[in-house]
mmCIF file of N, CA and C in Angstrom:
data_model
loop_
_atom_site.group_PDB
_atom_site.id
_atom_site.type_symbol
_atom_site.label_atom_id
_atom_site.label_comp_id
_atom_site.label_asym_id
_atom_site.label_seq_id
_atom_site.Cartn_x
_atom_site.Cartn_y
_atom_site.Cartn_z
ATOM 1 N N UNK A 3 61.750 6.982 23.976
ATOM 2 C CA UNK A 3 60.908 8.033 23.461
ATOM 3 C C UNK A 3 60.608 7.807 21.983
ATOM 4 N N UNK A 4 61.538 7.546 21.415
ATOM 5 C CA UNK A 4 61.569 7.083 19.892
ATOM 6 C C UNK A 4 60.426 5.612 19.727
ATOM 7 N N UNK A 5 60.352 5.121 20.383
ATOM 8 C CA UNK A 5 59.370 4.361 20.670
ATOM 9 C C UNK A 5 57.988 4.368 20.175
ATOM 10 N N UNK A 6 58.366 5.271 21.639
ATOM 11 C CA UNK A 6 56.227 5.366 21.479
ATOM 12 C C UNK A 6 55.916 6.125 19.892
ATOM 13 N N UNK A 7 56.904 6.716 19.387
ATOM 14 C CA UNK A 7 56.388 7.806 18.472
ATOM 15 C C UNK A 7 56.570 6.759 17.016
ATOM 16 N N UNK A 8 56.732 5.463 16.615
ATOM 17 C CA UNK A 8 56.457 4.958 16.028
ATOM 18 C C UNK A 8 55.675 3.763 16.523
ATOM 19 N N UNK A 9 55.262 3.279 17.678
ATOM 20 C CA UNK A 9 54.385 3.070 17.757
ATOM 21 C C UNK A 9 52.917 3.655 17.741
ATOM 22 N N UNK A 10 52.716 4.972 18.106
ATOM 23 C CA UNK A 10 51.808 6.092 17.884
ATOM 24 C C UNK A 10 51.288 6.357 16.147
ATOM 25 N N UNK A 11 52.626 5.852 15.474
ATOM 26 C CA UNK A 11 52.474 6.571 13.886
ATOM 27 C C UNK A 11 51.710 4.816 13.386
ATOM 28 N N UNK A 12 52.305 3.805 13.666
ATOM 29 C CA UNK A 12 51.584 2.683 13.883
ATOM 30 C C UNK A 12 50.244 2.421 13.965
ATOM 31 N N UNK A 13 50.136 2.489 14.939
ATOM 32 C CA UNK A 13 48.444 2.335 15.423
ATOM 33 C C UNK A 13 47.793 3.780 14.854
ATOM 34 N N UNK A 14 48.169 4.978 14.015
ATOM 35 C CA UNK A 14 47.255 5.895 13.694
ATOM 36 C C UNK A 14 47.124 5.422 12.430
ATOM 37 N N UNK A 15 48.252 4.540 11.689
ATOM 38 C CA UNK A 15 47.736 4.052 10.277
ATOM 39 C C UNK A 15 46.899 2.845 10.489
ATOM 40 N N UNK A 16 47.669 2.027 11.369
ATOM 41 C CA UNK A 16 46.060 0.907 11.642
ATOM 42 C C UNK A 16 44.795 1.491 11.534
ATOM 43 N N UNK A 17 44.288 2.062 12.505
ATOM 44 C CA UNK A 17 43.144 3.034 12.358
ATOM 45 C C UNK A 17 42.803 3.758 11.498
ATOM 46 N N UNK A 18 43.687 4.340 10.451
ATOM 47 C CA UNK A 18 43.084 4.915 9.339
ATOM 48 C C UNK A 18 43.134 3.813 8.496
ATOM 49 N N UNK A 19 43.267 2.701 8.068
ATOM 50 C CA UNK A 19 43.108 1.983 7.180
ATOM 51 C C UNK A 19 41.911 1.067 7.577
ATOM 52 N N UNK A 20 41.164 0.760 8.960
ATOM 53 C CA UNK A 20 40.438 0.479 9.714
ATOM 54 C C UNK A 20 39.411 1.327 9.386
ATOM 55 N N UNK A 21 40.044 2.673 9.163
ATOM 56 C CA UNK A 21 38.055 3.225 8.709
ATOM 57 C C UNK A 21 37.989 3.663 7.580
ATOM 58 N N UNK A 22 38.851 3.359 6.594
ATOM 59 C CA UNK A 22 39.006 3.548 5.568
ATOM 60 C C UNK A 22 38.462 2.355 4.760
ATOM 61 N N UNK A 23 38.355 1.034 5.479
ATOM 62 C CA UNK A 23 37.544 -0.390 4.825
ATOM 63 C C UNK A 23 36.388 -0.032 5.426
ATOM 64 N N UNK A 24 35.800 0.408 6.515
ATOM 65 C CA UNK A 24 34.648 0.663 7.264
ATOM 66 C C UNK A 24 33.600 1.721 6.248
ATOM 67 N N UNK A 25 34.567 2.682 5.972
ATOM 68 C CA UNK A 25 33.064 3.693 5.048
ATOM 69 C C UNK A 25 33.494 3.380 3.504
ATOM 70 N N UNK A 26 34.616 3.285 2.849
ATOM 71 C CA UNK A 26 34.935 3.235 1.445
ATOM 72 C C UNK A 26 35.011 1.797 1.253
ATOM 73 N N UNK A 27 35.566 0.941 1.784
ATOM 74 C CA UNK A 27 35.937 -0.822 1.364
ATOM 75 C C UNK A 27 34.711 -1.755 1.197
ATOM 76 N N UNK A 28 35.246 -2.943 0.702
ATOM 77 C CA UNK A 28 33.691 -3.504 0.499
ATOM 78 C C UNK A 28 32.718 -4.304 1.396
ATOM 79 N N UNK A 29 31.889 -4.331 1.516
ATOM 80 C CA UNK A 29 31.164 -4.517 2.694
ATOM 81 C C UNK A 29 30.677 -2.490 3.466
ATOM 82 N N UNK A 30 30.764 -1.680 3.322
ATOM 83 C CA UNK A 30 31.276 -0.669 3.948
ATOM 84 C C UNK A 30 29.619 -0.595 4.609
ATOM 85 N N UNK A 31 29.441 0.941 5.135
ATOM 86 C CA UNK A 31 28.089 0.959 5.842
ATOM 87 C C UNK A 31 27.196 1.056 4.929
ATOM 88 N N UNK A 32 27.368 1.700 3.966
ATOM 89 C CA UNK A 32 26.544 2.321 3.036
ATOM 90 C C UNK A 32 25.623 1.175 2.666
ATOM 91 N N UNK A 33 26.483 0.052 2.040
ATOM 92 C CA UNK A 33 26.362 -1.228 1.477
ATOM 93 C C UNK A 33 25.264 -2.104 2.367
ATOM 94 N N UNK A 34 25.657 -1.784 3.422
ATOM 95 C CA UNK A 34 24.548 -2.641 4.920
ATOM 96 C C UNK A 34 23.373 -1.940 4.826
ATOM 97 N N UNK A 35 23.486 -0.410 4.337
ATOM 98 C CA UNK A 35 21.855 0.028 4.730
ATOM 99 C C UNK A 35 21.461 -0.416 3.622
ATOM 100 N N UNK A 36 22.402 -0.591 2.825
ATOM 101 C CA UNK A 36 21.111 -0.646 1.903
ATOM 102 C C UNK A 36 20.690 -1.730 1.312
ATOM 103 N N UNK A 37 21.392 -2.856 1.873
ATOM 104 C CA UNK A 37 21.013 -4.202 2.136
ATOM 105 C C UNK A 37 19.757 -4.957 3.462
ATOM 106 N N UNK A 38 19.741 -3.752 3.664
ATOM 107 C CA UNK A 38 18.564 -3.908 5.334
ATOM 108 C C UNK A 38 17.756 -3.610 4.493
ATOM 109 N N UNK A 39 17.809 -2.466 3.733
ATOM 110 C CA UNK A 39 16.270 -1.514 3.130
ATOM 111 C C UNK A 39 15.834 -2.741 2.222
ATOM 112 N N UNK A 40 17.037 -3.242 1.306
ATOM 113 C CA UNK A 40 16.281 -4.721 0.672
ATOM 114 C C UNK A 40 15.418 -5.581 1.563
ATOM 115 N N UNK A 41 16.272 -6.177 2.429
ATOM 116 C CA UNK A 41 15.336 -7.234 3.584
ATOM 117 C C UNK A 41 14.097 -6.721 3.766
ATOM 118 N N UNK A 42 14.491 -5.107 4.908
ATOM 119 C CA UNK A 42 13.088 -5.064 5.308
ATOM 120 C C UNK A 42 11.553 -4.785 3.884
ATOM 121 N N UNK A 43 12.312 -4.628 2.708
ATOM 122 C CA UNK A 43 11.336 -4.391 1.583
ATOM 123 C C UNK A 43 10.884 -5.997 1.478
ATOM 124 N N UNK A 44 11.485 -6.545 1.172
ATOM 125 C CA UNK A 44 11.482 -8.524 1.013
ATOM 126 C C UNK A 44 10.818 -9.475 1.869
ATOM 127 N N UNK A 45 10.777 -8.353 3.289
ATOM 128 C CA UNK A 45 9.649 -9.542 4.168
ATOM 129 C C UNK A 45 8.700 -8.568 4.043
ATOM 130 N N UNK A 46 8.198 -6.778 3.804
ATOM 131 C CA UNK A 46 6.595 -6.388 3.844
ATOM 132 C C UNK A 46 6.523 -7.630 2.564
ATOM 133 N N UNK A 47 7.163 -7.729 1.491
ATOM 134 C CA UNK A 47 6.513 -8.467 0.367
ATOM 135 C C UNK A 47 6.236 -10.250 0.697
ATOM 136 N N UNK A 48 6.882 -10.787 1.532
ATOM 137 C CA UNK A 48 6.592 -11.999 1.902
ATOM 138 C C UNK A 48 5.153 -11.911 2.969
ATOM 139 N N UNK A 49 5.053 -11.221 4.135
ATOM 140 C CA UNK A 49 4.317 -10.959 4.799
ATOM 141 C C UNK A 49 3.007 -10.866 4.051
ATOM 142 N N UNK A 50 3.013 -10.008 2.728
ATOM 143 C CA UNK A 50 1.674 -9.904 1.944
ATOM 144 C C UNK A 50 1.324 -11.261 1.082
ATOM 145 N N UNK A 51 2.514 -12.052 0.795
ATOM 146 C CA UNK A 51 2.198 -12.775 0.116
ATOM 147 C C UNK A 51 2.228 -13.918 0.643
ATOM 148 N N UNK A 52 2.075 -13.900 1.999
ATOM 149 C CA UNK A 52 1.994 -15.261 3.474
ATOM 150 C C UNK A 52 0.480 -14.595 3.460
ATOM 151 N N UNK A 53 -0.079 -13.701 3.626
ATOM 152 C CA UNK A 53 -1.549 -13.328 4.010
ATOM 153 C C UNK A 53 -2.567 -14.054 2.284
ATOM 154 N N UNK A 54 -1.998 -13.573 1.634
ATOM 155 C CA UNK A 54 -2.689 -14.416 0.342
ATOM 156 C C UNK A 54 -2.580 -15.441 0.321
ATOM 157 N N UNK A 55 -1.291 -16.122 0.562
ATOM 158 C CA UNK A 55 -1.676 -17.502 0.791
ATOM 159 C C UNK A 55 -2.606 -18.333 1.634
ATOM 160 N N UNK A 56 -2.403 -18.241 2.780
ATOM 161 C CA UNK A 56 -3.405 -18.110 3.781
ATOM 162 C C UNK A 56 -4.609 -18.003 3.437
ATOM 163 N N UNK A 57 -5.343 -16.654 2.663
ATOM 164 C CA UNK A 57 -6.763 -16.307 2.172
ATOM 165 C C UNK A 57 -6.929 -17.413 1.436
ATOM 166 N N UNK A 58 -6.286 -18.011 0.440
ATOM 167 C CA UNK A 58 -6.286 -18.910 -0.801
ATOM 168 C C UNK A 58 -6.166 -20.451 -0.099
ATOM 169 N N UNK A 59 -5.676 -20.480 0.992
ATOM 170 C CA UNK A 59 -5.907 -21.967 1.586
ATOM 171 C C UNK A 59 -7.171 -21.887 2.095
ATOM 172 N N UNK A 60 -7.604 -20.990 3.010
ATOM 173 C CA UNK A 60 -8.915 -21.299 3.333
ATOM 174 C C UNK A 60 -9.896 -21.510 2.635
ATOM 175 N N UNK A 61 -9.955 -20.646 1.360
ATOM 176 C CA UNK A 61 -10.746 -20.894 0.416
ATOM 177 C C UNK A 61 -10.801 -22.135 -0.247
ATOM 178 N N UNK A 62 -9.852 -22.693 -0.104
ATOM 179 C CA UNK A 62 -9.471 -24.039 -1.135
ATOM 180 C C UNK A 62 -10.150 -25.323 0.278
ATOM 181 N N UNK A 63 -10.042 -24.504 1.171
ATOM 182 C CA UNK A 63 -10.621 -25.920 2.354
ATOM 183 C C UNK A 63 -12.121 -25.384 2.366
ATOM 184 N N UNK A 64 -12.817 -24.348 2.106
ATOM 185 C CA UNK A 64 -13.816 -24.155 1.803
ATOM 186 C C UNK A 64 -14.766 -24.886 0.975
ATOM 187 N N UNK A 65 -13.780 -25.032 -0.218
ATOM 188 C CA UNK A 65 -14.679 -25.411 -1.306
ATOM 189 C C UNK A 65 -14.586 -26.963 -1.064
ATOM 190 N N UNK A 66 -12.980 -27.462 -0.494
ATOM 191 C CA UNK A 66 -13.248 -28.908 -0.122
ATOM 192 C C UNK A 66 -14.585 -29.536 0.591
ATOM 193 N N UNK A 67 -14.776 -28.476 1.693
ATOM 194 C CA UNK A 67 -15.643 -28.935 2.671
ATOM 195 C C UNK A 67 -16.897 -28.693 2.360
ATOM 196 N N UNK A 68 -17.491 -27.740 2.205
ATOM 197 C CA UNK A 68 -18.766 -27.144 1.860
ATOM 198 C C UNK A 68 -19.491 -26.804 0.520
ATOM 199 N N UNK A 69 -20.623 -27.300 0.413
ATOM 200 C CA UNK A 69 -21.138 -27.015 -0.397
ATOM 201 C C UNK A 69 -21.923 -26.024 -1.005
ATOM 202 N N UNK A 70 -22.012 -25.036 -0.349
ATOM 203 C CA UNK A 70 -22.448 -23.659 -0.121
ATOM 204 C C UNK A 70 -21.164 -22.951 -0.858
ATOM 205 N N UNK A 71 -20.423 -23.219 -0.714
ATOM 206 C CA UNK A 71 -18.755 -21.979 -1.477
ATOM 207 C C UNK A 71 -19.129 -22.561 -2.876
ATOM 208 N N UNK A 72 -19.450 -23.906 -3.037
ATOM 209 C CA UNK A 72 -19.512 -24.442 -4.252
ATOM 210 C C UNK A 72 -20.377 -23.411 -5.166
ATOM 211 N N UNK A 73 -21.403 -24.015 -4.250
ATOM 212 C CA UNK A 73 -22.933 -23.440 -4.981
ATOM 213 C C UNK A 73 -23.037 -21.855 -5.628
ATOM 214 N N UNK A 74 -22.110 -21.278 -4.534
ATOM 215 C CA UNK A 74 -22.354 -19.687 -4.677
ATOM 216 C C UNK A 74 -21.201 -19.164 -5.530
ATOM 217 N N UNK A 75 -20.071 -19.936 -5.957
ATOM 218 C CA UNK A 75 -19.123 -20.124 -6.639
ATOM 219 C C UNK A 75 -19.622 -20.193 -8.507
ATOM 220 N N UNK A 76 -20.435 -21.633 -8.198
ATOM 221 C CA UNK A 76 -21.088 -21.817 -9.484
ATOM 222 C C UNK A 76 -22.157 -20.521 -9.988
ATOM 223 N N UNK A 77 -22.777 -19.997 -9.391
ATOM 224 C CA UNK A 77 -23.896 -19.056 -9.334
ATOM 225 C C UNK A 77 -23.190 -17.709 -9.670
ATOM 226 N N UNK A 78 -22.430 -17.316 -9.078
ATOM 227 C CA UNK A 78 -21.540 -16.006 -9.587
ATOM 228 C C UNK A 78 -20.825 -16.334 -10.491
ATOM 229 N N UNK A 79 -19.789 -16.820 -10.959
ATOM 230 C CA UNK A 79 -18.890 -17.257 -11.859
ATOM 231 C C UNK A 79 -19.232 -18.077 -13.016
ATOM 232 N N UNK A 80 -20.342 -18.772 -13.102
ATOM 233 C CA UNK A 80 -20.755 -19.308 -14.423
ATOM 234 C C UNK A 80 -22.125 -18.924 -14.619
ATOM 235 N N UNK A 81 -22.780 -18.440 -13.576
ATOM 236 C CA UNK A 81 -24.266 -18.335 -13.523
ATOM 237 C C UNK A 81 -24.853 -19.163 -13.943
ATOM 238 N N UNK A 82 -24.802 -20.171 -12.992
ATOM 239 C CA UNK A 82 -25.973 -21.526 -12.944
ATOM 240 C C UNK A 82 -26.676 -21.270 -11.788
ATOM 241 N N UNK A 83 -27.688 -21.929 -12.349
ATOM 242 C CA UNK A 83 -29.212 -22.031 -10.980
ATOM 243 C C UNK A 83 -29.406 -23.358 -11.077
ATOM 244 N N UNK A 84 -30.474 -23.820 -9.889
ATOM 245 C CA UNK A 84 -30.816 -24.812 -9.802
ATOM 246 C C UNK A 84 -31.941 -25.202 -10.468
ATOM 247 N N UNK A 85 -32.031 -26.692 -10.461
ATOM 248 C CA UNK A 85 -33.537 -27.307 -11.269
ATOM 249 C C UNK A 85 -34.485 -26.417 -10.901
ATOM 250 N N UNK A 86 -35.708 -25.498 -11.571
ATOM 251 C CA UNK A 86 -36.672 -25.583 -10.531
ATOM 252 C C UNK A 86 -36.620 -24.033 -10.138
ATOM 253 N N UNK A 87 -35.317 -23.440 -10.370
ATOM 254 C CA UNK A 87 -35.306 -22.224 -9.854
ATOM 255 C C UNK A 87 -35.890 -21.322 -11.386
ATOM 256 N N UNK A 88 -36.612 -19.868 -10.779
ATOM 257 C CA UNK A 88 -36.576 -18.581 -12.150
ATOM 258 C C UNK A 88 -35.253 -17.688 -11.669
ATOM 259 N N UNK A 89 -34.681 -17.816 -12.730
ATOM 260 C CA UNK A 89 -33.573 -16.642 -13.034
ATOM 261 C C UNK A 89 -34.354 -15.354 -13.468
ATOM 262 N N UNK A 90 -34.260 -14.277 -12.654
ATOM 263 C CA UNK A 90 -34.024 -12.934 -13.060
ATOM 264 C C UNK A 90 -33.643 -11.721 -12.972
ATOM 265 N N UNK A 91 -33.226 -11.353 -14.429
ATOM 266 C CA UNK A 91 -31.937 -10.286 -14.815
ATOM 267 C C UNK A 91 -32.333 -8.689 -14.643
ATOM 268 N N UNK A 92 -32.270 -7.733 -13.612
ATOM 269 C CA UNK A 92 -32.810 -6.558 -13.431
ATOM 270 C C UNK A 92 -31.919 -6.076 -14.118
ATOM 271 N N UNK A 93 -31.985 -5.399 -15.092
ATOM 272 C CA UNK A 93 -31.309 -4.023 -15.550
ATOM 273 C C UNK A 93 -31.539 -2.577 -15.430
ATOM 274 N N UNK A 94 -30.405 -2.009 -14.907
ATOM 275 C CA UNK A 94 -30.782 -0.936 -14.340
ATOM 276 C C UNK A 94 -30.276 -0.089 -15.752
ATOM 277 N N UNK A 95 -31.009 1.003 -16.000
ATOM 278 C CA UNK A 95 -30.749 2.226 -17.332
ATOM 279 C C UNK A 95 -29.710 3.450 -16.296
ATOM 280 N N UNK A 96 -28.711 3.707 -17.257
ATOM 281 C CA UNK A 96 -27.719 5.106 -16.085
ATOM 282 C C UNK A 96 -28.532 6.009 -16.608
ATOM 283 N N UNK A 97 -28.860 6.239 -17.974
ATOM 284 C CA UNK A 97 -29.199 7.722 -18.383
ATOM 285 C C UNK A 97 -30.565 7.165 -19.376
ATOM 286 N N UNK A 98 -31.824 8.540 -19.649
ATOM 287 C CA UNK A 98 -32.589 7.778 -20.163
ATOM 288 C C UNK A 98 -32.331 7.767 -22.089
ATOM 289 N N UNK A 99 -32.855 7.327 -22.863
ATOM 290 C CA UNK A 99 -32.804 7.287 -24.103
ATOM 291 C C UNK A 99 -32.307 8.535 -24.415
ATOM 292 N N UNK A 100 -31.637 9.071 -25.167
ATOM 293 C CA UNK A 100 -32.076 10.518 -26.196
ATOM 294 C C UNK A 100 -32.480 10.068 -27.416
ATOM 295 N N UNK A 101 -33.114 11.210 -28.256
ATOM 296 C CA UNK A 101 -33.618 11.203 -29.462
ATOM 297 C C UNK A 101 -31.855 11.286 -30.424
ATOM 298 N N UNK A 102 -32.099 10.342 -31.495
ATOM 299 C CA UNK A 102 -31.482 10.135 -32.550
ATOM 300 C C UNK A 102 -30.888 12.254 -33.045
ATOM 301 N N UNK A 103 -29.487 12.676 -33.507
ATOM 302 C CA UNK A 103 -29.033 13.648 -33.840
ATOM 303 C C UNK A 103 -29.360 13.641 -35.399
ATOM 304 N N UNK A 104 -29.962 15.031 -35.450
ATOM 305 C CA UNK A 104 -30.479 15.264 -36.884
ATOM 306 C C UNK A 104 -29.163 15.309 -37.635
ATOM 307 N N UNK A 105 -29.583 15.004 -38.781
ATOM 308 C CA UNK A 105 -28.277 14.583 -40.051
ATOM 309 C C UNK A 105 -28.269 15.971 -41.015
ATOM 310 N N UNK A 106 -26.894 15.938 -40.874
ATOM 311 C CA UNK A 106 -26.691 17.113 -41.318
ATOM 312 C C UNK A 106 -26.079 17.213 -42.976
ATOM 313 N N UNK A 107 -25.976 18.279 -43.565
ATOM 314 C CA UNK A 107 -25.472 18.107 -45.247
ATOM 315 C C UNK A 107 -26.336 16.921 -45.968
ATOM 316 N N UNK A 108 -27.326 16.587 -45.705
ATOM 317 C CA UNK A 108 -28.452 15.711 -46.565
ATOM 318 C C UNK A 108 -29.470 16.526 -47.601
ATOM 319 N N UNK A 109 -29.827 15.489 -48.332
ATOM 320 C CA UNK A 109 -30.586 16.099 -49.639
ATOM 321 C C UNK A 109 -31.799 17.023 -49.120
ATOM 322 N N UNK A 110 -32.246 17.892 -49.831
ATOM 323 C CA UNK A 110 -33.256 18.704 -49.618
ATOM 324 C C UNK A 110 -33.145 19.932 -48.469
ATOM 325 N N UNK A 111 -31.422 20.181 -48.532
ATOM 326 C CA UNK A 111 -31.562 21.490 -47.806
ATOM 327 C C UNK A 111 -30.781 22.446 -48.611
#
């Protein structure tokens, strides 16, 4: 009888020292979530930055291949035209002129 009752007191400290490394010790749960919440934050950010890469290779086999990405490349970004071509610049007005604000504290008042 004496037995079981230190084996019983036994295995209840195993077990409390068992979940006592489990929620307080290192490694514990806490530590795991919030080592997942890193990961899963670390691949949306790889995932976005696998899709840019991607955009940025094609583009780069674009410009290898074709001369059209070139052309329209040069044309937006440096604004060149070709031999032969008229360039022209529409400007659009947001608001129309106003008249100049009368000056105020000047001679003759």
């Amino acid at each position: 009888m004496k037995d079981w009752r230190w084996l019983l007191l036994v295995l209840a400290l195993v077990t409390g020292l068992l979940q006592h490394r489990l929620w307080l010790g290192p490694g514990n749960s806490g530590q795991v979530q919030a080592l997942q919440a890193q990961v899963d934050a670390q691949k949306r950010d790889n995932l976005g930055l696998q899709q840019r890469n991607d955009a940025l290779a094609a583009e780069v086999m674009d410009l290898k291949d074709g001369e059209s990405a070139i052309e329209e490349r040069a044309r937006s970004e440096l604004g060149m035209i070709k031999p032969g071509e008229k360039f022209y610049r529409v400007v659009e007005s947001s608001a129309a002129p106003s008249a100049p604000a009368p000056l105020s504290g000047g001679v003759g008042q």
